[in-house]
Amino acid sequence: MIAYFEHFVHENETDTYSRNDDAALLFTDKDIRGSIDYGSSTTSLAAKDFGGIHAAKPSAVVRPAGADDISRVVKFASRSGTLTVAASGNGHSINGQAMSDGGLVVDMRSMDSSIDVVRLHSGDVADVGGGALWEDVLRRCVLDYGLAPRSWTDYLRLTVGGTLSNAGVSGQAFRYGPQTANVTELEVVTGKGDTLICSESQNPELFFAVLGGLGQFGIITRARILLQPAPDMVRWMRVVYADFEEFTRDAESLLSLPEGEGSSFDYVEGFAFANSDDPVNGWPSVPLDPNQSFDPTQIPCSAGPVLYCLEVALHYRNVDRRSAVDMVVERLLGRLRYCEGLEYQVDVSYMQFLLRVQHAEQQAKANGIWDAPHPWLNLFVSKADIASFDRLVFKEILKHGVGGPMLVYPLLRSKYWRAVHSLSMMFNINSSARTTRWDDRTSVVLPPEGDIFYIVALLRFSLPHPKGPPVEEMISENREIVQTCIKSGLSLKLYLPHYTSEEEWKQHFGNKWTRFVERKARFDPMAILAPGQKIFSRRNRQSSQDRSVSY
C-alpha cells in the first residue's frame, strides 16, 4: 500500500540524515484519504512558525482526513530509517517545536473540525478534533448551546491538540486549572501508529503522558472538553499598583476567596509595565477603552521605574441588575490596595472578552508586526522567588519594557487549598489528600515547591531595525534573564520550553525525567514524533529494540 522509498539513509550512529530535496514520492494520495503536498511553496510555509526565529523545511506536508491517515503516516515513517513526523496546528510555536527538518509535517487543520456537545451523566462535554481552533469551540458551544469550556488561553486561534500538549493557561486557571485539567478523554495516535482512546480510567499512562507531553508520545486527534453554562456579559477591570508586594498580596488574596456567584472574580491576571509615557510599554497600555486615559499624577512619588496592573473580570447574566453587579464589584475591589484614581472598567459580552486578543492581532497585522519574529519567553516562577524576580528582572533588565505585554500573575497548584487552607492551618487538618489542578501525573513541569507559583510571559513584538532592537539582541536578553535567575538561585521552569541539549532537558524535567524517558520508550520507541522539540534523536527499529529505555 505504501510506495517504496530509498532517498532517506543514515549518515552515522548519531541518527542524523541528509535530506534529498528531489526525493521521489514517499507515498501517494491513494494511500490516504487526505492529501500530500511536496511542493516547495507548501513545504517552505511549513518551515516557519510564529516565532520567526527558526526554520526547518520538511520533505512533505500531509493533510490528513482523519486519525487513520495519521496512523498510516507514522507507520510509514517507522519503516524508514530516518523520517520523523511533526503535528502542526495553527503555526504558533515560538522555537520551531512543530517542525520536522527533512521529515513529514502533518497539518492538523485539515482534520475533521466538527464540534459536538455530548451530554453525559457526569456533565456536558465538547467532543472536538485535535486540529480545531479554540475560537471555533467557543463560538459553537456558546452560540448553539449556551455552554463554554471552563479554562482558556488568552489567544484562541490555537488548536485544541496544541494547547493540551503544553498546558493551556489563562486567567481562569486559578479556579479550574489549566486546559490539561479540563479534558476527560483523548483519541491519540502514538509513535507506533496505534490509535487509542485514553482517559483517567482507560489507558491512563498514555492519557497523562500526552497531556503536557510536548507531542512526544502521541498526536491528539480528538478530545472531550469539560463544559459549563456560559455567562452573557463580563465586567472587565484593571487597577494599578506602584508596589510589587501589594500587587502580589492582593493577587494572591483573590485566589483564596470561596467559589460561588458574586463571591470572587472569575478571571485574575496581571502585568508589569514601564513607568513612562511610552505608547507600547508604558501608561497608555493600561486603559481598556479609547475614551479612558491614564492620569500619571495619581502615581505615588515613591514609585519606581516599573508599575503593575491587576486585571480581573466578573461574569454576569443579562437578567442581572446593573446595580447588583456594581455592588459585587465595589465589594471585591474594596479589598484591594491599588492606587486610587487608576482603575478602569468596561462591560463587554462574554464572547468579546474571550476574543479580546484577536483585536490586538488585527492591529498588529495592520501595523505589519504580526509576521515579525516573536522571541517570547514564558516562565513558571515560585512564589518564594517572585519578589527577587521583580527586583532582578522587571526593575533592572526590563525596566523599559519588551515592546509587548509583560504578564505576571499567580496560579494555584492545589484545588483543595483554596477552600480549606486556612481551616487546615487552624485545626491542623491533614491536607495530604487534597486534589490538584495541576495533576502531577501529567508531563507538565512546575517549580518544585509551594501551592502558589507565578506565570511570567514576556511577549515581545519586534519592530524592523532601527525602530526596534535586533531580534538577536532580544534572544540574548532572554538568555540573560534565565541565567540571572539561575545564578541567583531562583526556582523556575520554562513554560513552552526550548532546549537544545539532553542535559538541559534533564535539568528541566528533574525527577520527572526518568518517567518521561520510560514513556517515550513505551509510546514512541523510535523517537519519530515532535523532532522540533529536540529532546530525543530519531532511532532505527533495531536500536529501539536493543535500547528500549535509554536515549
PDB file of C-alpha atoms in Angstrom, residues 8-252:
ATOM      1  CA  PHE A   8      16.431   8.646   3.290  1.00  0.00           C
ATOM      2  CA  VAL A   9      19.528   6.957   4.724  1.00  0.00           C
ATOM      3  CA  HIS A  10      21.555   7.063   7.917  1.00  0.00           C
ATOM      4  CA  GLU A  11      24.776   9.015   7.782  1.00  0.00           C
ATOM      5  CA  ASN A  12      26.177   7.861  11.129  1.00  0.00           C
ATOM      6  CA  GLU A  13      25.300   6.415  14.514  1.00  0.00           C
ATOM      7  CA  THR A  14      24.006   9.767  15.784  1.00  0.00           C
ATOM      8  CA  ASP A  15      20.976   9.225  13.540  1.00  0.00           C
ATOM      9  CA  THR A  16      21.488  12.367  11.505  1.00  0.00           C
ATOM     10  CA  TYR A  17      20.481  12.211   7.892  1.00  0.00           C
ATOM     11  CA  SER A  18      20.752  14.041   4.673  1.00  0.00           C
ATOM     12  CA  ARG A  19      17.605  15.461   3.102  1.00  0.00           C
ATOM     13  CA  ASN A  20      17.201  14.877  -0.614  1.00  0.00           C
ATOM     14  CA  ASP A  21      15.080  17.758  -1.868  1.00  0.00           C
ATOM     15  CA  ASP A  22      14.410  15.795  -5.076  1.00  0.00           C
ATOM     16  CA  ALA A  23      13.146  12.773  -3.195  1.00  0.00           C
ATOM     17  CA  ALA A  24      10.696  10.549  -5.024  1.00  0.00           C
ATOM     18  CA  LEU A  25       7.164  10.320  -3.704  1.00  0.00           C
ATOM     19  CA  LEU A  26       7.141   8.737  -0.284  1.00  0.00           C
ATOM     20  CA  PHE A  27       3.597   7.570  -0.766  1.00  0.00           C
ATOM     21  CA  THR A  28       0.718   8.745  -2.902  1.00  0.00           C
ATOM     22  CA  ASP A  29      -2.625  10.366  -2.297  1.00  0.00           C
ATOM     23  CA  LYS A  30      -4.142   6.948  -2.940  1.00  0.00           C
ATOM     24  CA  ASP A  31      -2.603   5.719   0.296  1.00  0.00           C
ATOM     25  CA  ILE A  32      -4.586   8.108   2.485  1.00  0.00           C
ATOM     26  CA  ARG A  33      -7.993   9.774   2.410  1.00  0.00           C
ATOM     27  CA  GLY A  34      -6.386  13.183   2.730  1.00  0.00           C
ATOM     28  CA  SER A  35      -3.629  14.652   0.574  1.00  0.00           C
ATOM     29  CA  ILE A  36       0.152  15.004   0.398  1.00  0.00           C
ATOM     30  CA  ASP A  37       1.983  18.056  -0.867  1.00  0.00           C
ATOM     31  CA  TYR A  38       5.631  18.006  -1.900  1.00  0.00           C
ATOM     32  CA  GLY A  39       5.526  21.488  -3.434  1.00  0.00           C
ATOM     33  CA  SER A  40       8.279  23.885  -2.438  1.00  0.00           C
ATOM     34  CA  SER A  41       5.840  26.665  -1.573  1.00  0.00           C
ATOM     35  CA  THR A  42       3.903  24.453   0.843  1.00  0.00           C
ATOM     36  CA  THR A  43       6.945  22.921   2.484  1.00  0.00           C
ATOM     37  CA  SER A  44       8.555  26.370   2.780  1.00  0.00           C
ATOM     38  CA  LEU A  45       5.470  27.595   4.606  1.00  0.00           C
ATOM     39  CA  ALA A  46       5.643  24.628   6.988  1.00  0.00           C
ATOM     40  CA  ALA A  47       9.289  25.507   7.649  1.00  0.00           C
ATOM     41  CA  LYS A  48       8.231  28.654   9.524  1.00  0.00           C
ATOM     42  CA  ASP A  49       6.293  29.408  12.684  1.00  0.00           C
ATOM     43  CA  PHE A  50       5.008  32.366  14.669  1.00  0.00           C
ATOM     44  CA  GLY A  51       8.326  32.769  16.469  1.00  0.00           C
ATOM     45  CA  GLY A  52      10.084  33.515  13.194  1.00  0.00           C
ATOM     46  CA  ILE A  53      13.415  32.525  14.706  1.00  0.00           C
ATOM     47  CA  HIS A  54      14.000  29.001  13.418  1.00  0.00           C
ATOM     48  CA  ALA A  55      13.382  27.313  10.070  1.00  0.00           C
ATOM     49  CA  ALA A  56      13.322  23.613   9.160  1.00  0.00           C
ATOM     50  CA  LYS A  57      11.926  22.586   5.798  1.00  0.00           C
ATOM     51  CA  PRO A  58      10.073  19.258   5.632  1.00  0.00           C
ATOM     52  CA  SER A  59      10.081  16.962   2.625  1.00  0.00           C
ATOM     53  CA  ALA A  60       6.297  16.819   2.528  1.00  0.00           C
ATOM     54  CA  VAL A  61       3.196  18.183   4.186  1.00  0.00           C
ATOM     55  CA  VAL A  62       0.393  15.723   4.859  1.00  0.00           C
ATOM     56  CA  ARG A  63      -3.186  16.918   5.202  1.00  0.00           C
ATOM     57  CA  PRO A  64      -4.938  14.006   6.889  1.00  0.00           C
ATOM     58  CA  ALA A  65      -8.662  13.400   6.675  1.00  0.00           C
ATOM     59  CA  GLY A  66      -8.708  11.536   9.969  1.00  0.00           C
ATOM     60  CA  ALA A  67      -6.782   9.638  12.612  1.00  0.00           C
ATOM     61  CA  ASP A  68      -6.360   6.641  10.305  1.00  0.00           C
ATOM     62  CA  ASP A  69      -4.364   8.818   7.887  1.00  0.00           C
ATOM     63  CA  ILE A  70      -2.063   9.955  10.689  1.00  0.00           C
ATOM     64  CA  SER A  71      -1.624   6.343  11.772  1.00  0.00           C
ATOM     65  CA  ARG A  72      -0.528   5.407   8.246  1.00  0.00           C
ATOM     66  CA  VAL A  73       1.905   8.335   8.126  1.00  0.00           C
ATOM     67  CA  VAL A  74       3.513   7.360  11.432  1.00  0.00           C
ATOM     68  CA  LYS A  75       3.753   3.687  10.474  1.00  0.00           C
ATOM     69  CA  PHE A  76       5.310   4.643   7.173  1.00  0.00           C
ATOM     70  CA  ALA A  77       7.880   6.822   8.940  1.00  0.00           C
ATOM     71  CA  SER A  78       8.700   3.948  11.281  1.00  0.00           C
ATOM     72  CA  ARG A  79       9.627   1.766   8.290  1.00  0.00           C
ATOM     73  CA  SER A  80      12.193   4.304   7.197  1.00  0.00           C
ATOM     74  CA  GLY A  81      15.493   4.747   8.926  1.00  0.00           C
ATOM     75  CA  THR A  82      15.277   8.480   9.375  1.00  0.00           C
ATOM     76  CA  LEU A  83      11.839  10.039   8.838  1.00  0.00           C
ATOM     77  CA  THR A  84      10.221  11.988  11.630  1.00  0.00           C
ATOM     78  CA  VAL A  85       6.669  13.326  11.969  1.00  0.00           C
ATOM     79  CA  ALA A  86       5.605  16.666  13.420  1.00  0.00           C
ATOM     80  CA  ALA A  87       1.987  17.649  14.060  1.00  0.00           C
ATOM     81  CA  SER A  88       1.396  21.293  13.234  1.00  0.00           C
ATOM     82  CA  GLY A  89      -1.689  23.238  14.273  1.00  0.00           C
ATOM     83  CA  ASN A  90      -2.023  26.929  13.543  1.00  0.00           C
ATOM     84  CA  GLY A  91       1.722  27.548  13.430  1.00  0.00           C
ATOM     85  CA  HIS A  92       2.059  29.362  16.770  1.00  0.00           C
ATOM     86  CA  SER A  93       5.098  27.612  18.163  1.00  0.00           C
ATOM     87  CA  ILE A  94       7.915  30.005  19.027  1.00  0.00           C
ATOM     88  CA  ASN A  95      11.084  27.954  18.600  1.00  0.00           C
ATOM     89  CA  GLY A  96      10.320  25.507  15.790  1.00  0.00           C
ATOM     90  CA  GLN A  97       8.678  22.919  18.050  1.00  0.00           C
ATOM     91  CA  ALA A  98       6.193  21.902  15.316  1.00  0.00           C
ATOM     92  CA  MET A  99       8.793  21.488  12.559  1.00  0.00           C
ATOM     93  CA  SER A 100      10.383  18.406  11.032  1.00  0.00           C
ATOM     94  CA  ASP A 101      13.581  19.052   9.131  1.00  0.00           C
ATOM     95  CA  GLY A 102      13.520  16.770   6.080  1.00  0.00           C
ATOM     96  CA  GLY A 103      10.641  14.788   7.552  1.00  0.00           C
ATOM     97  CA  LEU A 104       6.865  14.961   7.415  1.00  0.00           C
ATOM     98  CA  VAL A 105       4.650  17.704   8.796  1.00  0.00           C
ATOM     99  CA  VAL A 106       1.028  16.763   9.498  1.00  0.00           C
ATOM    100  CA  ASP A 107      -1.281  19.746   9.038  1.00  0.00           C
ATOM    101  CA  MET A 108      -3.874  19.169  11.756  1.00  0.00           C
ATOM    102  CA  ARG A 109      -6.162  21.890  10.429  1.00  0.00           C
ATOM    103  CA  SER A 110      -7.290  19.547   7.634  1.00  0.00           C
ATOM    104  CA  MET A 111      -8.786  17.116  10.143  1.00  0.00           C
ATOM    105  CA  ASP A 112     -12.485  16.781  10.828  1.00  0.00           C
ATOM    106  CA  SER A 113     -13.333  20.074  12.527  1.00  0.00           C
ATOM    107  CA  SER A 114     -16.757  19.051  13.828  1.00  0.00           C
ATOM    108  CA  ILE A 115     -17.524  20.206  17.338  1.00  0.00           C
ATOM    109  CA  ASP A 116     -20.236  18.213  19.079  1.00  0.00           C
ATOM    110  CA  VAL A 117     -21.702  18.723  22.528  1.00  0.00           C
ATOM    111  CA  VAL A 118     -22.243  15.428  24.328  1.00  0.00           C
ATOM    112  CA  ARG A 119     -24.443  15.238  27.402  1.00  0.00           C
ATOM    113  CA  LEU A 120     -23.164  12.689  29.913  1.00  0.00           C
ATOM    114  CA  HIS A 121     -24.378  11.773  33.376  1.00  0.00           C
ATOM    115  CA  SER A 122     -21.254  13.438  34.759  1.00  0.00           C
ATOM    116  CA  GLY A 123     -21.835  16.663  32.822  1.00  0.00           C
ATOM    117  CA  ASP A 124     -21.621  18.207  29.371  1.00  0.00           C
ATOM    118  CA  VAL A 125     -18.500  17.887  27.243  1.00  0.00           C
ATOM    119  CA  ALA A 126     -17.440  19.167  23.847  1.00  0.00           C
ATOM    120  CA  ASP A 127     -16.159  16.427  21.565  1.00  0.00           C
ATOM    121  CA  VAL A 128     -13.723  18.200  19.217  1.00  0.00           C
ATOM    122  CA  GLY A 129     -10.974  17.427  16.738  1.00  0.00           C
ATOM    123  CA  GLY A 130      -7.377  17.961  17.757  1.00  0.00           C
ATOM    124  CA  GLY A 131      -6.924  20.455  14.931  1.00  0.00           C
ATOM    125  CA  ALA A 132      -9.958  22.577  15.879  1.00  0.00           C
ATOM    126  CA  LEU A 133      -9.294  26.146  16.992  1.00  0.00           C
ATOM    127  CA  TRP A 134     -10.396  27.156  20.479  1.00  0.00           C
ATOM    128  CA  GLU A 135     -12.072  30.156  18.861  1.00  0.00           C
ATOM    129  CA  ASP A 136     -14.348  27.799  16.921  1.00  0.00           C
ATOM    130  CA  VAL A 137     -15.021  25.733  20.049  1.00  0.00           C
ATOM    131  CA  LEU A 138     -16.093  28.940  21.802  1.00  0.00           C
ATOM    132  CA  ARG A 139     -18.451  30.037  19.058  1.00  0.00           C
ATOM    133  CA  ARG A 140     -20.039  26.616  18.588  1.00  0.00           C
ATOM    134  CA  CYS A 141     -20.601  25.923  22.280  1.00  0.00           C
ATOM    135  CA  VAL A 142     -21.760  29.387  23.324  1.00  0.00           C
ATOM    136  CA  LEU A 143     -23.903  30.305  20.333  1.00  0.00           C
ATOM    137  CA  ASP A 144     -25.572  26.921  19.876  1.00  0.00           C
ATOM    138  CA  TYR A 145     -25.727  25.569  23.429  1.00  0.00           C
ATOM    139  CA  GLY A 146     -25.097  28.410  25.879  1.00  0.00           C
ATOM    140  CA  LEU A 147     -22.143  26.424  27.224  1.00  0.00           C
ATOM    141  CA  ALA A 148     -18.394  27.045  27.326  1.00  0.00           C
ATOM    142  CA  PRO A 149     -15.153  25.324  28.324  1.00  0.00           C
ATOM    143  CA  ARG A 150     -14.005  26.269  31.816  1.00  0.00           C
ATOM    144  CA  SER A 151     -10.382  27.123  31.074  1.00  0.00           C
ATOM    145  CA  TRP A 152      -8.909  29.121  28.195  1.00  0.00           C
ATOM    146  CA  THR A 153      -5.763  30.584  26.749  1.00  0.00           C
ATOM    147  CA  ASP A 154      -5.597  34.339  26.190  1.00  0.00           C
ATOM    148  CA  TYR A 155      -5.274  33.847  22.422  1.00  0.00           C
ATOM    149  CA  LEU A 156      -7.866  31.480  20.954  1.00  0.00           C
ATOM    150  CA  ARG A 157      -6.579  30.930  17.429  1.00  0.00           C
ATOM    151  CA  LEU A 158      -4.659  27.938  18.758  1.00  0.00           C
ATOM    152  CA  THR A 159      -5.545  24.294  18.219  1.00  0.00           C
ATOM    153  CA  VAL A 160      -7.008  22.088  20.901  1.00  0.00           C
ATOM    154  CA  GLY A 161      -4.298  19.467  20.476  1.00  0.00           C
ATOM    155  CA  GLY A 162      -1.573  22.093  20.564  1.00  0.00           C
ATOM    156  CA  THR A 163      -2.504  23.640  23.893  1.00  0.00           C
ATOM    157  CA  LEU A 164      -3.260  20.286  25.527  1.00  0.00           C
ATOM    158  CA  SER A 165       0.243  19.186  24.547  1.00  0.00           C
ATOM    159  CA  ASN A 166       1.619  22.029  26.669  1.00  0.00           C
ATOM    160  CA  ALA A 167      -0.842  23.049  29.423  1.00  0.00           C
ATOM    161  CA  GLY A 168      -3.112  25.893  28.278  1.00  0.00           C
ATOM    162  CA  VAL A 169      -3.076  28.762  30.772  1.00  0.00           C
ATOM    163  CA  SER A 170      -5.054  31.960  31.262  1.00  0.00           C
ATOM    164  CA  GLY A 171      -6.828  33.971  33.951  1.00  0.00           C
ATOM    165  CA  GLN A 172      -9.339  31.189  34.690  1.00  0.00           C
ATOM    166  CA  ALA A 173      -6.620  28.687  35.606  1.00  0.00           C
ATOM    167  CA  PHE A 174      -6.514  29.808  39.254  1.00  0.00           C
ATOM    168  CA  ARG A 175     -10.016  28.370  39.636  1.00  0.00           C
ATOM    169  CA  TYR A 176     -10.256  25.491  37.150  1.00  0.00           C
ATOM    170  CA  GLY A 177      -6.641  24.673  36.466  1.00  0.00           C
ATOM    171  CA  PRO A 178      -5.028  24.632  33.019  1.00  0.00           C
ATOM    172  CA  GLN A 179      -6.747  23.184  29.986  1.00  0.00           C
ATOM    173  CA  THR A 180      -4.977  19.881  30.640  1.00  0.00           C
ATOM    174  CA  ALA A 181      -7.048  19.603  33.845  1.00  0.00           C
ATOM    175  CA  ASN A 182     -10.319  20.071  31.956  1.00  0.00           C
ATOM    176  CA  VAL A 183     -10.212  17.228  29.452  1.00  0.00           C
ATOM    177  CA  THR A 184     -11.876  13.888  30.178  1.00  0.00           C
ATOM    178  CA  GLU A 185     -10.882  11.761  27.189  1.00  0.00           C
ATOM    179  CA  LEU A 186      -8.476  11.804  24.248  1.00  0.00           C
ATOM    180  CA  GLU A 187      -8.048   9.974  20.981  1.00  0.00           C
ATOM    181  CA  VAL A 188      -4.333   9.660  20.301  1.00  0.00           C
ATOM    182  CA  VAL A 189      -2.127   8.261  17.540  1.00  0.00           C
ATOM    183  CA  THR A 190       1.049   7.059  19.259  1.00  0.00           C
ATOM    184  CA  GLY A 191       4.562   6.973  17.867  1.00  0.00           C
ATOM    185  CA  LYS A 192       3.919   3.334  16.983  1.00  0.00           C
ATOM    186  CA  GLY A 193       0.991   4.324  14.794  1.00  0.00           C
ATOM    187  CA  ASP A 194      -1.609   2.890  17.189  1.00  0.00           C
ATOM    188  CA  THR A 195      -4.872   4.832  17.501  1.00  0.00           C
ATOM    189  CA  LEU A 196      -6.047   4.635  21.103  1.00  0.00           C
ATOM    190  CA  ILE A 197      -8.776   6.125  23.269  1.00  0.00           C
ATOM    191  CA  CYS A 198      -7.415   7.159  26.637  1.00  0.00           C
ATOM    192  CA  SER A 199      -8.700   8.712  29.837  1.00  0.00           C
ATOM    193  CA  GLU A 200      -8.032   8.550  33.563  1.00  0.00           C
ATOM    194  CA  SER A 201      -9.553   5.049  33.598  1.00  0.00           C
ATOM    195  CA  GLN A 202      -8.697   3.788  30.089  1.00  0.00           C
ATOM    196  CA  ASN A 203      -5.036   3.728  29.021  1.00  0.00           C
ATOM    197  CA  PRO A 204      -4.275   6.216  31.817  1.00  0.00           C
ATOM    198  CA  GLU A 205      -0.488   6.176  31.324  1.00  0.00           C
ATOM    199  CA  LEU A 206      -0.893   7.419  27.752  1.00  0.00           C
ATOM    200  CA  PHE A 207      -3.564   9.930  28.806  1.00  0.00           C
ATOM    201  CA  PHE A 208      -1.371  11.623  31.402  1.00  0.00           C
ATOM    202  CA  ALA A 209       1.773  11.312  29.278  1.00  0.00           C
ATOM    203  CA  VAL A 210       0.209  13.159  26.341  1.00  0.00           C
ATOM    204  CA  LEU A 211      -1.206  15.979  28.487  1.00  0.00           C
ATOM    205  CA  GLY A 212       1.629  18.488  28.599  1.00  0.00           C
ATOM    206  CA  GLY A 213       3.813  15.937  26.800  1.00  0.00           C
ATOM    207  CA  LEU A 214       5.131  18.356  24.138  1.00  0.00           C
ATOM    208  CA  GLY A 215       3.928  15.992  21.408  1.00  0.00           C
ATOM    209  CA  GLN A 216       6.467  13.328  22.382  1.00  0.00           C
ATOM    210  CA  PHE A 217       4.121  10.410  22.963  1.00  0.00           C
ATOM    211  CA  GLY A 218       1.252  10.832  20.546  1.00  0.00           C
ATOM    212  CA  ILE A 219      -0.723  13.141  18.282  1.00  0.00           C
ATOM    213  CA  ILE A 220      -4.059  14.238  19.755  1.00  0.00           C
ATOM    214  CA  THR A 221      -6.752  13.687  17.136  1.00  0.00           C
ATOM    215  CA  ARG A 222      -9.848  14.223  19.304  1.00  0.00           C
ATOM    216  CA  ALA A 223     -10.559  15.477  22.813  1.00  0.00           C
ATOM    217  CA  ARG A 224     -13.509  15.724  25.169  1.00  0.00           C
ATOM    218  CA  ILE A 225     -13.516  19.075  26.987  1.00  0.00           C
ATOM    219  CA  LEU A 226     -15.497  19.853  30.130  1.00  0.00           C
ATOM    220  CA  LEU A 227     -18.239  22.470  29.695  1.00  0.00           C
ATOM    221  CA  GLN A 228     -20.267  24.706  31.999  1.00  0.00           C
ATOM    222  CA  PRO A 229     -23.030  27.307  31.476  1.00  0.00           C
ATOM    223  CA  ALA A 230     -21.665  30.373  29.703  1.00  0.00           C
ATOM    224  CA  PRO A 231     -22.347  33.864  31.106  1.00  0.00           C
ATOM    225  CA  ASP A 232     -23.726  36.628  28.908  1.00  0.00           C
ATOM    226  CA  MET A 233     -21.582  39.550  29.997  1.00  0.00           C
ATOM    227  CA  VAL A 234     -18.263  40.363  31.647  1.00  0.00           C
ATOM    228  CA  ARG A 235     -17.231  43.339  33.781  1.00  0.00           C
ATOM    229  CA  TRP A 236     -13.566  43.705  32.761  1.00  0.00           C
ATOM    230  CA  MET A 237     -11.371  45.720  35.153  1.00  0.00           C
ATOM    231  CA  ARG A 238      -7.794  46.905  35.607  1.00  0.00           C
ATOM    232  CA  VAL A 239      -6.269  48.541  38.689  1.00  0.00           C
ATOM    233  CA  VAL A 240      -2.716  49.883  39.036  1.00  0.00           C
ATOM    234  CA  TYR A 241      -0.091  49.376  41.747  1.00  0.00           C
ATOM    235  CA  ALA A 242       3.188  51.108  42.438  1.00  0.00           C
ATOM    236  CA  ASP A 243       4.363  48.492  44.952  1.00  0.00           C
ATOM    237  CA  PHE A 244       5.051  44.933  43.842  1.00  0.00           C
ATOM    238  CA  GLU A 245       4.477  43.454  47.276  1.00  0.00           C
ATOM    239  CA  GLU A 246       0.995  44.977  47.475  1.00  0.00           C
ATOM    240  CA  PHE A 247       0.280  43.815  43.929  1.00  0.00           C
ATOM    241  CA  THR A 248       1.198  40.198  44.690  1.00  0.00           C
ATOM    242  CA  ARG A 249      -0.523  40.250  48.091  1.00  0.00           C
ATOM    243  CA  ASP A 250      -3.793  41.356  46.521  1.00  0.00           C
ATOM    244  CA  ALA A 251      -3.499  38.970  43.576  1.00  0.00           C
ATOM    245  CA  GLU A 252      -2.857  36.026  45.888  1.00  0.00           C
TER     246      GLU A 252
END
